[in-house]
PDB file of C-alpha atoms in Angstrom:
ATOM      1  CA  MET A 184      81.100  96.795  99.875  1.00  0.00           C
ATOM      2  CA  ASN A 185      79.066  93.584  99.851  1.00  0.00           C
ATOM      3  CA  PHE A 186      75.933  94.970 101.513  1.00  0.00           C
ATOM      4  CA  GLY A 187      73.459  97.314  99.901  1.00  0.00           C
ATOM      5  CA  ILE A 188      69.988  97.878  98.535  1.00  0.00           C
ATOM      6  CA  TYR A 189      69.028  96.184  95.280  1.00  0.00           C
ATOM      7  CA  GLU A 190      65.499  96.282  93.822  1.00  0.00           C
ATOM      8  CA  GLY A 191      64.193  97.866  97.022  1.00  0.00           C
ATOM      9  CA  ARG A 192      65.573  95.166  99.314  1.00  0.00           C
ATOM     10  CA  PHE A 193      68.473  95.409 101.752  1.00  0.00           C
ATOM     11  CA  GLY A 194      70.864  92.523 102.056  1.00  0.00           C
ATOM     12  CA  LEU A 195      74.035  90.824 100.947  1.00  0.00           C
ATOM     13  CA  LEU A 196      74.627  91.597  97.285  1.00  0.00           C
ATOM     14  CA  ASP A 197      75.191  88.888  94.706  1.00  0.00           C
ATOM     15  CA  THR A 198      78.863  89.239  93.791  1.00  0.00           C
ATOM     16  CA  GLU A 199      78.286  87.311  90.551  1.00  0.00           C
ATOM     17  CA  MET A 200      75.945  90.048  89.329  1.00  0.00           C
ATOM     18  CA  ASP A 201      77.420  92.626  86.938  1.00  0.00           C
ATOM     19  CA  ASP A 202      78.230  95.938  88.659  1.00  0.00           C
ATOM     20  CA  TYR A 203      76.900  94.646  91.971  1.00  0.00           C
ATOM     21  CA  ILE A 204      79.201  97.056  93.802  1.00  0.00           C
ATOM     22  CA  GLN A 205      77.301 100.047  92.357  1.00  0.00           C
ATOM     23  CA  TYR A 206      74.428  99.133  94.709  1.00  0.00           C
ATOM     24  CA  SER A 207      76.618  98.806  97.825  1.00  0.00           C
ATOM     25  CA  PHE A 208      76.617 101.095 100.837  1.00  0.00           C
ATOM     26  CA  MET A 209      80.222 101.973 100.049  1.00  0.00           C
ATOM     27  CA  ALA A 210      79.194 103.249  96.606  1.00  0.00           C
ATOM     28  CA  GLY A 211      76.407 105.248  98.244  1.00  0.00           C
ATOM     29  CA  LEU A 212      78.851 106.811 100.714  1.00  0.00           C
ATOM     30  CA  GLY A 213      81.281 107.546  97.875  1.00  0.00           C
ATOM     31  CA  ASN A 214      78.563 109.230  95.796  1.00  0.00           C
ATOM     32  CA  LEU A 215      77.582 111.293  98.838  1.00  0.00           C
ATOM     33  CA  LEU A 216      81.146 112.616  99.335  1.00  0.00           C
ATOM     34  CA  ALA A 217      82.515 112.615  95.773  1.00  0.00           C
ATOM     35  CA  TRP A 218      81.737 116.321  95.239  1.00  0.00           C
ATOM     36  CA  ILE A 219      84.515 117.215  97.710  1.00  0.00           C
ATOM     37  CA  PHE A 220      87.101 115.698  95.367  1.00  0.00           C
ATOM     38  CA  VAL A 221      85.768 117.002  92.029  1.00  0.00           C
ATOM     39  CA  PRO A 222      88.191 120.005  91.967  1.00  0.00           C
ATOM     40  CA  LEU A 223      91.036 117.563  92.685  1.00  0.00           C
ATOM     41  CA  GLY A 224      90.351 115.446  89.597  1.00  0.00           C
ATOM     42  CA  PHE A 225      89.038 112.295  91.250  1.00  0.00           C
ATOM     43  CA  GLY A 226      85.418 113.229  91.881  1.00  0.00           C
ATOM     44  CA  ASN A 227      83.945 109.779  91.253  1.00  0.00           C
ATOM     45  CA  TRP A 228      82.691 107.517  94.012  1.00  0.00           C
ATOM     46  CA  GLU A 229      85.601 105.114  93.607  1.00  0.00           C
ATOM     47  CA  GLY A 230      88.202 107.826  94.288  1.00  0.00           C
ATOM     48  CA  ALA A 231      86.219 109.140  97.257  1.00  0.00           C
ATOM     49  CA  VAL A 232      85.811 105.675  98.781  1.00  0.00           C
ATOM     50  CA  THR A 233      89.495 104.878  98.313  1.00  0.00           C
ATOM     51  CA  SER A 234      90.459 108.072 100.158  1.00  0.00           C
ATOM     52  CA  ILE A 235      88.003 107.319 102.980  1.00  0.00           C
ATOM     53  CA  THR A 236      89.318 103.770 103.491  1.00  0.00           C
ATOM     54  CA  GLY A 237      92.825 105.255 103.556  1.00  0.00           C
ATOM     55  CA  LEU A 238      91.864 107.016 106.790  1.00  0.00           C
ATOM     56  CA  VAL A 239      91.445 103.641 108.471  1.00  0.00           C
ATOM     57  CA  ALA A 240      94.939 102.578 107.341  1.00  0.00           C
ATOM     58  CA  LYS A 241      97.000 103.893 104.433  1.00  0.00           C
ATOM     59  CA  GLU A 242      97.592 100.389 103.065  1.00  0.00           C
ATOM     60  CA  ASN A 243      93.832 100.142 102.549  1.00  0.00           C
ATOM     61  CA  VAL A 244      94.201 102.512  99.575  1.00  0.00           C
ATOM     62  CA  VAL A 245      95.928  99.799  97.544  1.00  0.00           C
ATOM     63  CA  ALA A 246      93.563  97.097  98.850  1.00  0.00           C
ATOM     64  CA  THR A 247      90.493  99.166  97.904  1.00  0.00           C
ATOM     65  CA  VAL A 248      91.877  99.838  94.416  1.00  0.00           C
ATOM     66  CA  GLY A 249      92.389  96.085  94.063  1.00  0.00           C
ATOM     67  CA  ILE A 250      88.777  95.377  95.053  1.00  0.00           C
ATOM     68  CA  LEU A 251      87.270  98.115  92.884  1.00  0.00           C
ATOM     69  CA  THR A 252      89.275  97.088  89.818  1.00  0.00           C
ATOM     70  CA  SER A 253      88.700  93.364  90.537  1.00  0.00           C
ATOM     71  CA  LEU A 254      92.476  92.912  90.431  1.00  0.00           C
ATOM     72  CA  GLY A 255      93.162  92.535  94.135  1.00  0.00           C
ATOM     73  CA  GLU A 256      94.588  89.049  93.736  1.00  0.00           C
ATOM     74  CA  VAL A 257      97.274  90.030  91.207  1.00  0.00           C
ATOM     75  CA  GLY A 258      99.529  91.870  93.680  1.00  0.00           C
ATOM     76  CA  GLU A 259     100.857  95.390  94.004  1.00  0.00           C
ATOM     77  CA  ASP A 260     103.663  94.969  91.466  1.00  0.00           C
ATOM     78  CA  ASP A 261     101.379  93.823  88.644  1.00  0.00           C
ATOM     79  CA  PRO A 262     100.989  96.506  85.934  1.00  0.00           C
ATOM     80  CA  GLY A 263      97.339  95.513  85.443  1.00  0.00           C
ATOM     81  CA  LEU A 264      96.443  96.793  88.911  1.00  0.00           C
ATOM     82  CA  TRP A 265      97.982 100.176  88.213  1.00  0.00           C
ATOM     83  CA  LEU A 266      96.423 100.365  84.761  1.00  0.00           C
ATOM     84  CA  GLY A 267      93.051  99.768  86.418  1.00  0.00           C
ATOM     85  CA  PHE A 268      93.896 102.457  88.981  1.00  0.00           C
ATOM     86  CA  ALA A 269      94.765 104.923  86.191  1.00  0.00           C
ATOM     87  CA  GLN A 270      91.444 104.195  84.456  1.00  0.00           C
ATOM     88  CA  MET A 271      89.622 104.670  87.760  1.00  0.00           C
ATOM     89  CA  MET A 272      91.244 108.121  88.034  1.00  0.00           C
ATOM     90  CA  GLY A 273      90.128 109.064  84.520  1.00  0.00           C
ATOM     91  CA  GLY A 274      93.519 108.339  82.985  1.00  0.00           C
ATOM     92  CA  THR A 275      94.999 111.797  83.607  1.00  0.00           C
ATOM     93  CA  SER A 276      98.452 111.958  85.167  1.00  0.00           C
ATOM     94  CA  VAL A 277      97.656 115.092  87.196  1.00  0.00           C
ATOM     95  CA  ALA A 278      94.575 113.445  88.744  1.00  0.00           C
ATOM     96  CA  ILE A 279      96.725 110.486  89.779  1.00  0.00           C
ATOM     97  CA  MET A 280      99.369 112.809  91.283  1.00  0.00           C
ATOM     98  CA  ALA A 281      96.676 114.831  93.079  1.00  0.00           C
ATOM     99  CA  PHE A 282      95.122 111.631  94.460  1.00  0.00           C
ATOM    100  CA  CYS A 283      98.479 110.372  95.718  1.00  0.00           C
ATOM    101  CA  ALA A 284      99.379 113.748  97.252  1.00  0.00           C
ATOM    102  CA  PHE A 285      96.032 113.966  99.038  1.00  0.00           C
ATOM    103  CA  ASN A 286      96.281 110.475 100.491  1.00  0.00           C
ATOM    104  CA  LEU A 287      99.900 110.922 101.575  1.00  0.00           C
ATOM    105  CA  LEU A 288      99.316 114.278 103.274  1.00  0.00           C
ATOM    106  CA  CYS A 289      95.840 113.903 104.795  1.00  0.00           C
ATOM    107  CA  ALA A 290      95.158 112.701 108.327  1.00  0.00           C
ATOM    108  CA  PRO A 291      96.996 109.524 109.299  1.00  0.00           C
ATOM    109  CA  CYS A 292      95.377 106.198 110.157  1.00  0.00           C
ATOM    110  CA  PHE A 293      92.922 105.769 113.040  1.00  0.00           C
ATOM    111  CA  ALA A 294      95.656 104.408 115.328  1.00  0.00           C
ATOM    112  CA  ALA A 295      97.774 107.542 114.807  1.00  0.00           C
ATOM    113  CA  MET A 296      94.687 109.707 115.365  1.00  0.00           C
ATOM    114  CA  GLY A 297      94.224 107.944 118.690  1.00  0.00           C
ATOM    115  CA  ALA A 298      97.840 108.725 119.580  1.00  0.00           C
ATOM    116  CA  ILE A 299      97.256 112.386 118.642  1.00  0.00           C
ATOM    117  CA  ARG A 300      94.240 112.411 120.966  1.00  0.00           C
ATOM    118  CA  ASP A 301      96.308 110.957 123.818  1.00  0.00           C
ATOM    119  CA  GLN A 302      99.118 113.476 123.318  1.00  0.00           C
ATOM    120  CA  MET A 303      96.887 116.523 122.819  1.00  0.00           C
ATOM    121  CA  ARG A 304      94.605 115.613 125.738  1.00  0.00           C
ATOM    122  CA  SER A 305      91.891 117.624 124.030  1.00  0.00           C
ATOM    123  CA  ALA A 306      89.214 116.511 121.571  1.00  0.00           C
ATOM    124  CA  LYS A 307      89.003 120.056 120.209  1.00  0.00           C
ATOM    125  CA  TRP A 308      92.716 120.266 119.355  1.00  0.00           C
ATOM    126  CA  THR A 309      92.719 116.710 118.003  1.00  0.00           C
ATOM    127  CA  TRP A 310      89.958 117.573 115.546  1.00  0.00           C
ATOM    128  CA  ALA A 311      91.735 120.837 114.713  1.00  0.00           C
ATOM    129  CA  ALA A 312      94.932 118.912 113.891  1.00  0.00           C
ATOM    130  CA  ILE A 313      93.074 116.343 111.780  1.00  0.00           C
ATOM    131  CA  GLY A 314      91.114 119.091 110.016  1.00  0.00           C
ATOM    132  CA  TYR A 315      94.308 121.035 109.312  1.00  0.00           C
ATOM    133  CA  MET A 316      96.016 117.964 107.823  1.00  0.00           C
ATOM    134  CA  CYS A 317      93.027 117.138 105.601  1.00  0.00           C
ATOM    135  CA  GLY A 318      92.609 120.787 104.551  1.00  0.00           C
ATOM    136  CA  PHE A 319      96.312 121.125 103.746  1.00  0.00           C
ATOM    137  CA  ALA A 320      96.218 117.876 101.722  1.00  0.00           C
ATOM    138  CA  TRP A 321      93.139 119.120  99.821  1.00  0.00           C
ATOM    139  CA  CYS A 322      94.868 122.436  98.992  1.00  0.00           C
ATOM    140  CA  VAL A 323      98.060 120.729  97.765  1.00  0.00           C
ATOM    141  CA  ALA A 324      96.048 118.283  95.628  1.00  0.00           C
ATOM    142  CA  LEU A 325      93.998 121.191  94.249  1.00  0.00           C
ATOM    143  CA  MET A 326      97.163 123.013  93.168  1.00  0.00           C
ATOM    144  CA  ILE A 327      98.639 119.876  91.600  1.00  0.00           C
ATOM    145  CA  TYR A 328      95.509 119.092  89.611  1.00  0.00           C
ATOM    146  CA  GLN A 329      94.441 122.584  88.584  1.00  0.00           C
ATOM    147  CA  ILE A 330      97.828 124.218  87.933  1.00  0.00           C
ATOM    148  CA  GLY A 331      99.582 121.048  86.786  1.00  0.00           C
ATOM    149  CA  GLY A 332      96.649 120.188  84.527  1.00  0.00           C
ATOM    150  CA  LEU A 333      96.687 123.686  83.060  1.00  0.00           C
ATOM    151  CA  ILE A 334     100.391 123.340  82.246  1.00  0.00           C
ATOM    152  CA  THR A 335     100.000 119.874  80.674  1.00  0.00           C
ATOM    153  CA  GLY A 336      96.776 120.789  78.886  1.00  0.00           C
ATOM    154  CA  GLU A 337      94.757 118.109  80.700  1.00  0.00           C
ATOM    155  CA  VAL A 338      92.584 120.620  82.600  1.00  0.00           C
ATOM    156  CA  ALA A 339      90.763 123.675  81.257  1.00  0.00           C
ATOM    157  CA  PHE A 340      90.942 127.023  83.050  1.00  0.00           C
ATOM    158  CA  SER A 341      88.068 127.409  85.525  1.00  0.00           C
ATOM    159  CA  ALA A 342      87.095 129.098  88.774  1.00  0.00           C
ATOM    160  CA  TRP A 343      88.908 126.300  90.629  1.00  0.00           C
ATOM    161  CA  THR A 344      92.109 127.252  88.796  1.00  0.00           C
ATOM    162  CA  VAL A 345      91.757 130.769  90.230  1.00  0.00           C
ATOM    163  CA  VAL A 346      91.279 129.262  93.698  1.00  0.00           C
ATOM    164  CA  ALA A 347      94.371 127.074  93.181  1.00  0.00           C
ATOM    165  CA  PHE A 348      96.481 130.114  92.237  1.00  0.00           C
ATOM    166  CA  ALA A 349      95.142 132.005  95.274  1.00  0.00           C
ATOM    167  CA  VAL A 350      96.075 129.086  97.554  1.00  0.00           C
ATOM    168  CA  LEU A 351      99.539 128.955  95.962  1.00  0.00           C
ATOM    169  CA  ALA A 352     100.009 132.712  96.492  1.00  0.00           C
ATOM    170  CA  LEU A 353      98.925 132.392 100.144  1.00  0.00           C
ATOM    171  CA  MET A 354     101.326 129.510 100.766  1.00  0.00           C
ATOM    172  CA  LEU A 355     104.215 131.353  99.118  1.00  0.00           C
ATOM    173  CA  PHE A 356     103.427 134.433 101.199  1.00  0.00           C
ATOM    174  CA  GLN A 357     103.512 132.351 104.385  1.00  0.00           C
ATOM    175  CA  LEU A 358     106.847 130.832 103.355  1.00  0.00           C
ATOM    176  CA  PHE A 359     108.649 133.988 102.269  1.00  0.00           C
ATOM    177  CA  ARG A 360     107.049 136.816 104.257  1.00  0.00           C
ATOM    178  CA  PRO A 361     109.498 138.878 106.269  1.00  0.00           C
ATOM    179  CA  MET A 362     109.632 138.058 109.934  1.00  0.00           C
ATOM    180  CA  PRO A 363     107.954 140.691 112.105  1.00  0.00           C
ATOM    181  CA  THR A 364     110.311 143.092 113.849  1.00  0.00           C
ATOM    182  CA  TYR A 365     110.152 143.149 117.594  1.00  0.00           C
ATOM    183  CA  ASN A 366     111.009 145.951 119.956  1.00  0.00           C
ATOM    184  CA  LYS A 367     114.439 144.995 121.286  1.00  0.00           C
ATOM    185  CA  THR A 368     114.049 147.085 124.448  1.00  0.00           C
ATOM    186  CA  GLU A 369     110.783 145.365 125.355  1.00  0.00           C
ATOM    187  CA  ASN A 370     112.296 141.952 124.589  1.00  0.00           C
ATOM    188  CA  ALA A 371     115.338 142.687 126.771  1.00  0.00           C
ATOM    189  CA  ALA A 372     113.083 143.845 129.643  1.00  0.00           C
ATOM    190  CA  ALA A 373     110.923 140.731 129.332  1.00  0.00           C
ATOM    191  CA  GLN A 374     114.011 138.494 129.274  1.00  0.00           C
ATOM    192  CA  SER A 375     115.383 140.223 132.374  1.00  0.00           C
ATOM    193  CA  ALA A 376     112.080 139.648 134.194  1.00  0.00           C
ATOM    194  CA  ILE A 377     112.137 135.965 133.218  1.00  0.00           C
ATOM    195  CA  ASN A 378     115.766 135.612 134.382  1.00  0.00           C
ATOM    196  CA  ALA A 379     114.988 137.344 137.684  1.00  0.00           C
ATOM    197  CA  GLU A 380     111.980 135.083 138.262  1.00  0.00           C
ATOM    198  CA  SER A 381     113.963 131.927 137.517  1.00  0.00           C
ATOM    199  CA  SER A 382     116.859 132.985 139.795  1.00  0.00           C
ATOM    200  CA  ARG A 383     114.371 133.422 142.657  1.00  0.00           C
ATOM    201  CA  ALA A 384     112.932 129.947 142.136  1.00  0.00           C
TER     202      ALA A 384
END
C-alpha cells in the first residue's frame, strides 16, 4: 500500500500527500479485480483489496478497512471505523451484508489452504476446493445483494438479478430434489458381493 508509481516514477509514496494510496500497487491490483465484485455491490478497488487481503488471514479484513479509512488506530469497537466501512461500501446495507457473506464463506486463510493441500495430497483437488468455496461465496453474496437489494429498494432490477434468481433456483433444487431411486435387487447383490469379499479377507 505504500509503494507505487507517482508522476512516472516508482518508489515509496509520500504518506502525507492527499490520496497517496490511490497511486499504490494495492489500488492498482484492486482496480484490476474490482469488476468481479460489481454484481455483489462492492465493485470499488477498496472492497476488492479488502477481500484479497482477507485471503491471507481473515483478521486482515478489519485491518485493511482501518488503513483504507485512516481509522486503524481507533480500534474495532469504535463506531467511526464502521461508519467509514459503510461509506466505503457505498452506504447500502445489502452491499455490506454481501461483503460480509463473501468474506466469511470464501476460501480460508493461506495457512488453512496449506492444510487443505496436505490433506488432499493433490494440487488439482486443492484448487478445486478453493475455487468451489470462492464460487459458492460469490453466488451467496450475489443473491444477498441482488435479491435483498430488490426487496429493500436499494438495487434496481437488472440482468444480474435474473442470474441471482437462477442461482437461487438451482440451490433450492439441489436442496429439495428427490433422492434418486436405486434398484434394490442390484443393491442387495452388490452388498452380498462386498460381504462375501470381506469374509474371505
